[in-house]
Coordinates of C-alpha atoms and ligand atoms in Angstrom, one line a residue:
X1 CA -11.4 106.8 -36.9
X2 CA -8.1 106.6 -38.7
X3 CA -9.3 104.2 -41.3
X4 CA -9.4 104.6 -45.0
X5 CA -10.4 102.6 -48.0
X6 CA -7.9 101.1 -50.4
X7 CA -9.2 100.7 -53.9
X8 CA -10.8 97.3 -54.7
X9 CA -8.9 96.7 -57.9
X10 CA -5.6 97.4 -56.2
X11 CA -6.4 95.0 -53.5
X12 CA -7.7 92.3 -55.8
X13 CA -4.6 92.4 -58.1
X14 CA -2.2 91.8 -55.2
X15 CA -4.5 89.5 -53.3
X16 CA -5.3 87.2 -56.1
X17 CA -1.8 87.0 -57.6
X18 CA -0.2 84.7 -55.0
X19 CA 0.2 81.0 -55.0
X20 CA 0.0 78.7 -52.0
X21 CA 3.2 77.1 -50.6
X22 CA 2.8 74.3 -48.2
X23 CA 6.1 73.4 -46.5
X24 CA 6.5 70.5 -44.1
X25 CA 6.2 71.5 -40.4
X26 CA 9.7 71.3 -39.0
X27 CA 10.8 69.1 -36.1
X28 CA 10.4 70.6 -32.6
X29 CA 14.1 70.3 -31.8
X30 CA 16.3 68.5 -34.3
X31 CA 19.7 67.6 -33.0
X32 CA 22.5 69.5 -34.8
X33 CA 25.4 68.2 -32.7
X34 CA 28.0 70.2 -34.6
X35 CA 26.0 73.5 -34.1
X36 CA 25.0 73.1 -30.5
X37 CA 27.8 75.3 -29.1
X38 CA 28.1 77.7 -32.0
X39 CA 28.0 81.1 -30.2
X40 CA 25.9 83.8 -31.7
X41 CA 28.2 86.5 -33.0
X42 CA 25.6 89.1 -32.6
X43 CA 21.8 89.2 -31.9
X44 CA 19.5 90.4 -34.7
X45 CA 16.6 92.4 -33.4
X46 CA 14.5 92.4 -36.5
X47 CA 12.1 89.7 -35.6
X48 CA 12.4 89.8 -31.8
X49 CA 9.3 90.2 -29.8
X50 CA 8.1 93.2 -27.8
X51 CA 5.9 91.4 -25.2
X52 CA 6.2 87.7 -25.8
X53 CA 8.7 86.0 -23.5
X54 CA 12.1 85.4 -24.8
X55 CA 15.7 85.6 -23.3
X56 CA 18.3 88.0 -24.8
X57 CA 19.8 85.3 -27.0
X58 CA 20.2 81.6 -27.7
X59 CA 17.8 78.7 -28.1
X60 CA 14.7 78.0 -25.9
X61 CA 12.1 75.3 -25.9
X62 CA 9.5 73.9 -23.5
X63 CA 8.2 75.9 -20.6
X64 CA 9.0 74.0 -17.4
X65 CA 7.7 73.9 -13.9
X66 CA 5.6 77.1 -14.0
X67 CA 4.3 77.9 -10.6
X68 CA 2.9 80.6 -8.3
X69 CA 4.7 80.6 -5.0
X70 CA 4.4 83.2 -2.2
X71 CA 3.3 86.0 -4.5
X72 CA 5.8 85.3 -7.3
X73 CA 5.4 83.5 -10.6
X74 CA 8.3 81.3 -11.7
X75 CA 8.9 80.3 -15.2
X76 CA 11.6 77.8 -16.0
X77 CA 12.3 76.8 -19.6
X78 CA 14.6 74.5 -21.6
X79 CA 17.6 76.7 -22.7
X80 CA 20.9 76.3 -24.5
X81 CA 23.3 78.7 -22.9
X82 CA 25.8 78.2 -25.7
X83 CA 23.9 78.8 -28.9
X84 CA 20.8 79.2 -31.0
X85 CA 20.0 75.5 -31.7
X86 CA 18.8 72.8 -29.4
X87 CA 21.5 71.3 -27.1
X88 CA 23.4 71.7 -23.7
X89 CA 20.0 72.0 -22.1
X90 CA 19.5 73.6 -18.7
X91 CA 16.5 75.0 -16.8
X92 CA 16.7 78.7 -17.2
X93 CA 14.7 80.6 -14.6
X94 CA 12.8 83.9 -14.6
X95 CA 10.4 85.5 -12.1
X96 CA 7.5 87.9 -12.3
X97 CA 4.7 89.4 -10.3
X98 CA 2.3 89.7 -13.3
X99 CA 3.3 87.0 -15.8
X100 CA 4.1 89.7 -18.4
X101 CA 7.2 91.5 -17.1
X102 CA 10.1 89.2 -16.1
X103 CA 13.4 89.3 -14.2
X104 CA 15.9 86.8 -15.3
X105 CA 17.9 84.7 -12.8
X106 CA 20.7 82.2 -13.1
X107 CA 19.8 78.7 -14.4
X108 CA 18.1 76.8 -11.6
X109 CA 18.8 73.2 -12.7
X110 CA 21.8 72.1 -14.8
X111 CA 23.8 69.0 -15.4
X112 CA 25.9 68.3 -12.3
X113 CA 25.2 64.8 -11.0
X114 CA 25.3 61.3 -12.5
X115 CA 21.5 61.2 -12.7
X116 CA 21.4 64.3 -15.0
X117 CA 24.9 64.7 -16.3
X118 CA 23.8 64.4 -19.9
X119 CA 20.9 66.8 -19.8
X120 CA 18.2 68.3 -17.6
X121 CA 14.9 67.9 -19.6
X122 CA 11.4 68.9 -19.0
X123 CA 9.3 68.6 -15.9
X124 CA 6.8 70.3 -13.5
X125 CA 6.5 71.8 -10.1
X126 CA 4.4 70.5 -7.2
X127 CA 3.6 72.5 -4.0
X128 CA 3.9 70.0 -1.2
X129 CA 2.1 70.3 2.2
X130 CA 3.9 72.8 4.4
X131 CA 4.2 75.0 1.3
X132 CA 7.3 73.3 0.0
X133 CA 7.9 73.6 -3.8
X134 CA 9.3 70.5 -5.5
X135 CA 10.4 70.1 -9.1
X136 CA 10.2 66.7 -10.8
X137 CA 12.3 66.7 -14.0
X138 CA 13.9 64.3 -16.5
X139 CA 17.6 63.7 -16.2
X140 CA 19.7 62.1 -18.8
X141 CA 22.2 59.7 -17.1
X142 CA 25.7 58.6 -18.2
X143 CA 24.1 55.7 -20.2
X144 CA 21.8 58.3 -21.9
X145 CA 18.9 56.7 -20.1
X146 CA 16.0 59.0 -19.2
X147 CA 15.3 59.0 -15.5
X148 CA 13.1 61.1 -13.2
X149 CA 14.6 63.3 -10.5
X150 CA 13.5 65.7 -7.8
X151 CA 14.9 69.1 -6.8
X152 CA 14.1 71.4 -3.9
X153 CA 14.9 75.0 -3.2
X154 CA 18.2 75.4 -1.3
X155 CA 16.8 78.3 0.8
X156 CA 13.0 78.4 1.1
X157 CA 13.1 81.9 2.5
X158 CA 14.7 83.3 -0.7
X159 CA 11.6 84.8 -2.4
X160 CA 13.2 84.2 -5.8
X161 CA 14.1 80.5 -5.0
X162 CA 17.3 81.0 -6.9
X163 CA 19.2 77.9 -6.0
X164 CA 17.9 74.3 -6.2
X165 CA 19.4 71.2 -4.8
X166 CA 19.1 67.7 -6.1
X167 CA 19.1 65.0 -3.3
X168 CA 21.6 62.1 -3.7
X169 CA 18.7 59.7 -3.5
X170 CA 17.9 60.6 -7.1
X171 CA 16.8 59.2 -9.5
X172 CA 13.3 58.5 -8.2
X173 CA 12.2 56.6 -11.2
X174 CA 14.4 54.6 -13.6
X175 CA 13.4 52.9 -16.9
X176 CA 13.3 49.3 -15.6
X177 CA 10.8 46.4 -16.2
X178 CA 10.4 46.9 -19.9
X179 CA 10.2 50.7 -20.0
X180 CA 12.0 52.1 -23.1
X181 CA 14.9 54.2 -21.7
X182 CA 14.7 56.7 -24.5
X183 CA 11.0 57.2 -24.2
X184 CA 10.4 57.9 -20.6
X185 CA 10.2 61.6 -19.8
X186 CA 8.5 64.8 -18.8
X187 CA 6.9 64.2 -15.3
X188 CA 3.7 66.2 -14.6
X189 CA 2.8 68.1 -11.5
X190 CA 2.0 65.4 -8.9
X191 CA -1.4 65.2 -7.2
X192 CA -2.6 63.2 -4.3
X193 CA -5.7 61.0 -3.8
X194 CA -8.0 60.5 -0.9
X195 CA -5.7 57.6 0.1
X196 CA -3.0 60.2 0.8
X197 CA -0.7 58.8 -1.9
X198 CA 1.0 61.0 -4.5
X199 CA 0.6 60.3 -8.2
X200 CA 2.5 61.5 -11.2
X201 CA 2.5 60.5 -14.9
X202 CA 5.4 60.2 -17.2
X203 CA 5.2 60.4 -21.0
X204 CA 6.2 57.2 -22.8
X205 CA 5.3 54.7 -25.6
X206 CA 5.2 51.0 -26.2
X207 CA 5.8 50.4 -29.9
X208 CA 3.4 52.8 -31.5
X209 CA 1.1 53.1 -28.5
X210 CA 1.5 56.4 -26.7
X211 CA 1.1 56.2 -22.9
X212 CA 1.1 58.1 -19.6
X213 CA 2.9 55.8 -17.1
X214 CA 1.6 56.2 -13.6
X215 CA 3.7 56.2 -10.5
X216 CA 2.6 56.4 -6.8
X217 CA 4.4 57.4 -3.7
X218 CA 3.6 57.9 0.1
X219 CA 6.5 60.2 0.8
X220 CA 7.6 61.8 -2.5
X221 CA 10.9 59.8 -2.2
X222 CA 9.9 56.2 -3.0
X223 CA 7.9 55.8 -6.1
X224 CA 6.2 52.6 -7.4
X225 CA 5.1 52.1 -11.0
X226 CA 1.4 51.3 -11.1
X227 CA 0.4 48.0 -12.9
X228 CA -1.3 49.9 -15.8
X229 CA -0.8 53.3 -17.3
X230 CA -3.2 56.1 -16.4
X231 CA -4.1 56.1 -20.1
X232 CA -2.7 55.1 -23.5
X233 CA -3.9 55.4 -27.1
X234 CA -2.8 53.2 -30.0
X235 CA -0.9 54.6 -33.0
X236 CA -0.1 57.9 -31.4
X237 CA 3.6 57.4 -30.9
X238 CA 5.7 58.9 -28.1
X239 CA 3.7 61.2 -25.7
X240 CA 5.9 64.1 -24.6
X241 CA 5.0 66.6 -21.9
X242 CA 1.7 65.1 -20.7
X243 CA -0.5 67.3 -18.6
X244 CA -3.5 66.2 -16.5
X245 CA -5.7 68.6 -14.6
X246 CA -9.2 69.0 -13.2
X247 CA -11.6 71.6 -14.7
X248 CA -14.9 72.7 -13.3
X249 CA -18.0 72.0 -15.3
X250 CA -19.4 75.4 -14.3
X251 CA -17.4 78.6 -14.3
X252 CA -13.9 79.7 -15.2
X253 CA -12.2 79.1 -11.8
X254 CA -9.1 77.0 -11.8
X255 CA -8.7 74.0 -9.5
X256 CA -5.9 72.6 -7.5
X257 CA -4.4 69.5 -9.2
X258 CA -5.7 67.1 -6.4
X259 CA -9.4 68.2 -6.7
X260 CA -11.8 65.6 -7.9
X261 CA -15.4 64.6 -7.5
X262 CA -18.8 66.0 -8.4
X263 CA -18.9 68.8 -10.9
X264 CA -15.4 68.1 -12.1
X265 CA -14.0 66.8 -15.4
X266 CA -10.3 66.2 -16.2
X267 CA -8.2 67.2 -19.2
X268 CA -5.4 65.1 -20.5
X269 CA -3.1 66.8 -23.0
X270 CA -0.2 65.1 -24.8
X271 CA 2.5 66.4 -27.2
X272 CA 2.9 64.1 -30.1
X273 CA 6.6 63.6 -30.8
X274 CA 5.9 62.1 -34.3
X275 CA 3.6 64.9 -35.4
X276 CA 5.1 67.9 -33.5
X277 CA 1.6 69.0 -32.4
X278 CA -0.5 68.4 -29.3
X279 CA -4.0 67.1 -28.7
X280 CA -6.2 66.9 -25.6
X281 CA -9.3 65.1 -24.5
X282 CA -11.9 65.9 -21.9
X283 CA -12.7 63.0 -19.7
X284 CA -13.3 61.3 -16.4
X285 CA -10.4 60.5 -14.0
X286 CA -11.4 58.0 -11.3
X287 CA -9.1 58.0 -8.2
X288 CA -10.1 54.6 -7.0
X289 CA -9.1 52.8 -10.3
X290 CA -6.5 55.4 -11.3
X291 CA -7.8 55.3 -14.9
X292 CA -8.6 58.2 -17.2
X293 CA -11.4 57.6 -19.8
X294 CA -11.9 60.3 -22.4
X295 CA -15.5 61.3 -23.1
X296 CA -16.9 60.0 -26.4
X297 CA -17.1 63.6 -27.7
X298 CA -13.3 63.8 -27.6
X299 CA -11.3 62.0 -30.3
X300 CA -8.4 60.2 -28.6
X301 CA -5.8 60.6 -31.4
X302 CA -4.0 63.1 -33.6
X303 CA -7.4 64.2 -35.0
X304 CA -8.4 65.3 -31.6
X305 CA -8.9 68.8 -30.1
X306 CA -5.9 71.1 -30.0
X307 CA -5.0 74.1 -27.8
X308 CA -3.6 75.7 -30.8
X309 CA -3.8 74.7 -34.5
X310 CA -0.5 76.5 -35.4
X311 CA 3.0 76.7 -34.0
X312 CA 2.5 75.6 -30.3
X313 CA 4.1 72.7 -28.5
X314 CA 5.3 71.1 -25.2
X315 CA 2.7 73.2 -23.3
X316 CA 2.1 73.0 -19.6
X317 CA -0.6 74.4 -17.3
X318 CA -0.4 75.4 -13.6
X319 CA -2.9 76.3 -11.0
X320 CA -2.5 80.0 -10.1
X321 CA -3.8 80.1 -6.5
X322 CA -3.3 83.9 -6.4
X323 CA -6.0 84.5 -9.0
X324 CA -7.8 81.2 -8.7
X325 CA -7.3 80.3 -12.4
X326 CA -5.6 77.7 -14.6
X327 CA -2.9 79.2 -16.8
X328 CA -1.4 77.6 -19.9
X329 CA 2.1 78.2 -21.3
X330 CA 3.2 76.9 -24.7
X331 CA 6.4 77.0 -26.6
X332 CA 6.4 78.6 -30.1
X333 CA 9.2 77.4 -32.2
X334 CA 10.6 79.4 -35.2
X335 CA 9.4 78.8 -38.7
X336 CA 12.7 79.8 -40.3
X337 CA 15.8 77.7 -41.0
X338 CA 18.4 76.6 -38.6
X339 CA 21.0 78.7 -40.3
X340 CA 18.7 81.8 -39.9
X341 CA 18.4 81.0 -36.2
X342 CA 22.2 80.9 -35.9
X343 CA 22.4 84.2 -37.8
X344 CA 19.6 85.7 -35.6
X345 CA 21.5 84.5 -32.5
X346 CA 18.2 83.2 -31.0
X347 CA 15.3 80.8 -31.5
X348 CA 12.0 80.1 -29.7
X349 CA 9.6 82.2 -27.6
X350 CA 6.8 81.4 -25.2
X351 CA 3.1 82.3 -25.8
X352 CA 1.3 85.0 -23.9
X353 CA 0.0 82.9 -20.9
X354 CA -3.6 81.9 -21.5
X355 CA -6.4 81.3 -18.9
X356 CA -8.1 78.0 -19.7
X357 CA -11.5 76.7 -18.6
X358 CA -14.1 74.2 -19.8
X359 CA -16.6 75.6 -22.3
X360 CA -20.2 75.6 -21.1
X361 CA -21.0 72.8 -23.6
X362 CA -18.5 70.5 -21.8
X363 CA -17.0 69.4 -25.1
X364 CA -13.9 71.6 -25.3
X365 CA -11.7 74.2 -23.5
X366 CA -11.8 77.9 -24.0
X367 CA -8.5 79.9 -23.8
X368 CA -8.0 83.6 -23.4
X369 CA -4.9 85.8 -22.9
X370 CA -4.5 86.6 -19.3
X371 CA -5.9 89.9 -18.3
X372 CA -2.5 91.3 -17.3
X373 CA -1.5 91.5 -21.0
X374 CA -4.0 94.4 -21.3
X375 CA -1.7 96.5 -19.1
X376 CA 0.6 96.9 -22.2
X377 CA -2.2 98.5 -24.2
X378 CA -1.5 102.0 -25.2
X379 CA -3.0 104.1 -28.0
X380 CA -6.4 102.8 -29.1
X381 CA -8.5 103.1 -32.3
X382 CA -12.1 102.0 -32.4
X383 CA -14.8 101.9 -35.0
X384 CA -18.3 100.6 -35.2
X385 CA -20.8 99.4 -37.7
X386 CA -18.5 99.2 -40.7
X387 CA -19.9 97.2 -43.6
X388 CA -17.6 95.1 -45.7
X389 CA -18.9 94.2 -49.1
X390 CA -17.3 91.7 -51.5
X391 CA -13.7 92.8 -52.1
X392 CA -13.6 95.5 -49.5
X393 CA -10.4 96.2 -47.6
X394 CA -9.6 99.0 -45.2
X395 CA -6.6 99.9 -43.2
X396 CA -6.6 100.1 -39.4
X397 CA -4.3 103.1 -39.1
X398 CA -2.5 105.0 -36.3
X399 CA -1.5 102.0 -34.2
X400 CA 1.8 100.2 -34.2
X401 CA 0.7 97.4 -36.5
X402 CA 3.8 95.3 -35.7
X403 CA 3.1 95.3 -31.9
X404 CA -0.7 95.3 -31.5
X405 CA -3.7 93.8 -29.9
X406 CA -6.9 93.8 -32.1
X407 CA -10.4 92.6 -31.4
X408 CA -13.1 92.5 -34.0
X409 CA -16.8 91.6 -33.6
X410 CA -18.7 90.6 -36.7
X411 CA -22.4 90.4 -37.6
X412 CA -23.1 88.1 -40.5
X413 CA -26.0 88.3 -42.8
X414 CA -28.3 85.4 -43.6
X415 CA -26.5 82.1 -43.1
X416 CA -28.7 80.5 -45.8
X417 CA -26.4 82.0 -48.4
X418 CA -23.4 80.0 -47.1
X419 CA -21.7 77.5 -49.4
X420 CA -22.5 73.8 -48.7
X421 CA -20.1 72.0 -46.5
X422 CA -18.8 68.7 -47.9
X423 CA -18.7 66.1 -45.1
X424 CA -15.5 64.6 -46.6
X425 CA -13.7 67.8 -45.5
X426 CA -12.5 66.4 -42.3
X427 CA -9.0 68.1 -42.1
X428 CA -9.4 71.9 -41.4
X429 CA -5.8 72.6 -42.2
X430 CA -6.1 71.0 -45.7
X431 CA -9.3 72.9 -46.2
X432 CA -7.6 76.2 -45.3
X433 CA -4.7 75.4 -47.6
X434 CA -7.0 74.7 -50.5
X435 CA -9.3 77.6 -49.8
X436 CA -6.7 80.3 -48.9
X437 CA -7.4 83.9 -48.3
X438 CA -7.6 84.6 -52.0
X439 CA -10.3 82.1 -52.8
X440 CA -13.7 83.8 -53.0
X441 CA -16.6 82.1 -51.2
X442 CA -20.1 83.2 -50.2
X443 CA -19.7 84.0 -46.5
X444 CA -16.0 84.5 -46.2
X445 CA -13.1 84.6 -46.4
X446 CA -13.3 87.7 -44.1
X447 CA -10.9 88.7 -41.4
X448 CA -7.6 90.5 -41.0
X449 CA -4.4 91.0 -43.0
X450 CA -1.6 91.4 -40.5
X451 CA 2.1 92.2 -40.8
X452 CA 1.2 93.5 -44.3
X453 CA 3.3 95.7 -46.5
X454 CA 1.6 98.8 -47.9
X455 CA 1.6 97.3 -51.4
X456 CA 0.4 93.9 -50.1
X457 CA 3.5 92.2 -51.4
X458 CA 3.6 90.6 -48.0
X459 CA 0.9 89.8 -45.5
X460 CA -0.6 87.0 -43.3
X461 CA -4.3 86.5 -43.4
X462 CA -6.3 85.4 -40.4
X463 CA -9.9 84.7 -41.5
X464 CA -13.1 82.8 -41.3
X465 CA -15.3 81.0 -43.8
X466 CA -18.9 79.8 -43.0
X467 CA -20.4 76.8 -44.6
X468 CA -23.9 75.3 -44.5
X469 CA -23.5 72.0 -42.6
X470 CA -26.0 69.2 -42.3
X471 CA -27.3 70.2 -38.9
X472 CA -25.7 73.7 -38.2
X473 CA -23.4 76.1 -39.8
X474 CA -19.7 75.0 -39.9
X475 CA -17.2 77.7 -39.0
X476 CA -13.7 77.4 -40.3
X477 CA -10.8 79.6 -39.0
X478 CA -7.6 79.9 -41.0
X479 CA -4.2 81.5 -40.6
X480 CA -2.6 81.7 -44.1
X481 CA 1.1 82.5 -44.2
X482 CA 1.7 81.8 -47.8
X483 CA 2.4 85.4 -48.6
X484 CA 3.9 86.3 -45.2
X485 CA 7.4 87.0 -46.6
X486 CA 9.4 87.3 -49.8
X487 CA 12.0 85.1 -48.2
X488 CA 12.0 81.6 -49.8
X489 CA 13.6 79.6 -46.9
X490 CA 10.7 79.9 -44.4
X491 CA 8.0 77.4 -43.5
X492 CA 4.8 79.1 -44.8
X493 CA 2.4 76.4 -43.8
X494 CA -1.3 77.5 -43.7
X495 CA -3.0 76.5 -40.4
X496 CA -6.7 75.8 -39.8
X497 CA -9.2 74.7 -37.2
X498 CA -13.0 74.3 -37.1
X499 CA -14.7 76.5 -34.5
X500 CA -17.3 74.8 -32.3
X501 CA -19.6 77.7 -31.8
X502 CA -23.3 78.5 -32.3
X503 CA -23.6 81.3 -34.8
X504 CA -27.3 81.1 -35.5
X505 CA -27.4 84.8 -34.4
X506 CA -24.7 85.7 -36.9
X507 CA -22.2 86.8 -34.3
X508 CA -18.6 85.9 -34.4
X509 CA -15.4 87.5 -33.1
X510 CA -11.6 87.5 -33.7
X511 CA -8.7 88.6 -31.6
X512 CA -5.1 88.7 -32.7
X513 CA -2.0 89.5 -30.7
X514 CA 0.6 90.7 -33.1
X515 CA 4.3 91.0 -32.1
X516 CA 6.8 91.4 -34.9
X517 CA 7.2 87.7 -35.8
X518 CA 4.2 86.3 -33.9
X519 CA 0.5 86.3 -34.7
X520 CA -1.5 84.6 -31.9
X521 CA -5.2 84.5 -32.9
X522 CA -8.3 83.6 -30.9
X523 CA -11.5 82.8 -32.8
X524 CA -15.0 83.0 -31.1
X525 CA -13.7 84.3 -27.8
X526 CA -10.9 81.6 -27.5
X527 CA -12.8 78.5 -28.8
X528 CA -10.2 78.0 -31.6
X529 CA -6.7 79.4 -31.4
X530 CA -4.0 79.6 -34.1
X531 CA -0.4 80.9 -33.7
X532 CA 1.9 81.6 -36.6
X533 CA 5.5 82.8 -36.8
X534 CA 6.3 85.2 -39.7
X535 CA 9.4 86.9 -41.0
X536 CA 8.5 89.7 -43.5
X537 CA 11.2 91.5 -45.4
X538 CA 9.1 94.7 -46.1
X539 CA 6.4 94.7 -43.5
X540 CA 8.8 95.3 -40.6
X541 CA 8.4 97.9 -37.8
X542 CA 6.7 101.0 -39.0
X543 CA 6.4 99.5 -42.5
X544 CA 3.9 96.9 -41.1
X545 CA 0.2 97.6 -41.7
X546 CA -3.0 96.1 -40.6
X547 CA -6.1 95.7 -42.7
X548 CA -9.6 94.3 -42.4
X549 CA -11.0 92.5 -45.5
X550 CA -13.9 90.6 -46.9
X551 CA -13.6 88.5 -50.1
X552 CA -16.9 86.6 -49.7
X553 CA -19.8 87.6 -52.0
X554 CA -22.0 88.2 -48.9
X555 CA -21.6 91.4 -47.0
X556 CA -20.3 91.2 -43.4
X557 CA -20.5 93.9 -40.8
X558 CA -17.9 94.8 -38.3
X559 CA -20.0 95.9 -35.4
X560 CA -17.0 96.8 -33.2
X561 CA -13.3 97.0 -33.8
X562 CA -10.8 97.9 -31.2
X563 CA -7.1 98.0 -31.8
X564 CA -4.3 99.0 -29.5
X565 CA -0.6 99.7 -29.9
X566 CA 1.2 97.6 -27.4
X567 CA 4.0 98.7 -25.1
X568 CA 7.1 96.5 -24.8
X569 CA 7.2 94.3 -21.7
X570 CA 10.2 94.3 -19.4
X571 CA 11.6 90.9 -19.9
X572 CA 15.4 91.2 -19.4
Ligands
DQQ1 N1 11.8 68.7 -25.0 C1 12.5 68.2 -23.9 C2 12.0 66.9 -23.6 C3 10.6 66.9 -24.1 C4 10.8 67.7 -25.4 C5 14.0 68.3 -24.2 C6 9.5 68.3 -25.9 O1 12.0 66.6 -22.2 O2 10.1 65.6 -24.4 O3 14.4 69.6 -24.4 O4 9.8 69.4 -26.7

């Protein structure tokens, strides 16, 4: 089926000869004032994506105000119209009917009034009664205070909602009564309670305590700060882009933000400004007290659950009433240097939107790329029942390996043979860094080498290791970028996450969406997700290859492998 064996010795020589490099994860958007308006002289296409969302040029960060309105999806995002580093931020705007192909429009919200003259930062959309969309966003005022504003479509009968107006009664919320004016931002979608009052939370902190400040309103115009935050957690630092939403304890359907009651849990996600990653908890939100209490199965700090254990930040969900699902967007920053971004003329992409729902065990979320992405699948290769012994490697041929969707189902042998898990191994990222793709184990490492050069001088490895835990097998998923490029000036951090899945039957799966400089991977049908950005120098375009491998001493079987070449999406 278009697959052939590469010799074991060849593979081992290259695979075992690399050393790990662990760079520091960069800041989400550092301020380079002198570079903010440096125009891109030209746009380099080399690492541009084929089907992940990105504009033709310049810097992008957080997805803002995603919504489904009258049959059209709207995506706004933080955008610098003047250059490829963060600055001059406006809300760029694109529309779509399938969340995959997009039509760009003019920026919807940009600095023009005293309450946002120094910046239009992140926020969310709420559909008000009467089917009126409203956007709440953070404005930066003339004193550089962060304030919360509202904007409405100028013409509700324009299906594209091109123009937005900002009422003069803005700002709705100002940092008074002890709120830190530089740590008060990113309003969520509002929801209303049985008392008919609206609620919204704003990200903030008090000293090192991260918090979600709660406001209430009867009319969406006058807002009152509640006495206590909806939730806070010590030593977590500033909470950016909070997101609170209900999930059903049974089934995958999404819920309107105001749903609560029996059979419903809530999710609170926060983006940690200090760490540049996010965590979420599953918990109970009580309308009557307006308090959110995480379940004791969810760690409420930076060791907690993550949507994605790789490059993924400032995410936001919305309820897609058209398809009755909850959809997650996240920003994927670059892993190269600022100077490379200026030379490329662009920086930042958005993830493939993911449907999210509560796992049947109630302990975590499950995420899966929205079905619509499958419309881009073209040529397919498939193979079944392929056994991989220790050191085996084979190439998945005939597809465009730089623009692909690949799904692999594994059948493992006896789990008794697994190496013993040391309970002091609490940090999966450290474990993946210490036990990279070249470190032999019993069950694993096995997985995929993606964006690989034919001589394996360059590749990224997405793989699993299985350990014998005290009560059940421990599954570790890693994305190892240490050999992803010959370029020195790139963050090659190895990422990792544990996978909370029952594998007593020996079944495990991996899916990767590969798109030139992106590897978005989903372990165990979306129970653990890891995204990496890579910049190969050899494994580019047709020189990129895809391999399946096993370096564990135990044999693993690929029961089913499907891989598709992906078509480019129409994005601009
Ligand atoms: N990005 C926005 C802020 C937000 C941060 C500014 C998160 O509103 O807190 O571009 O990446």
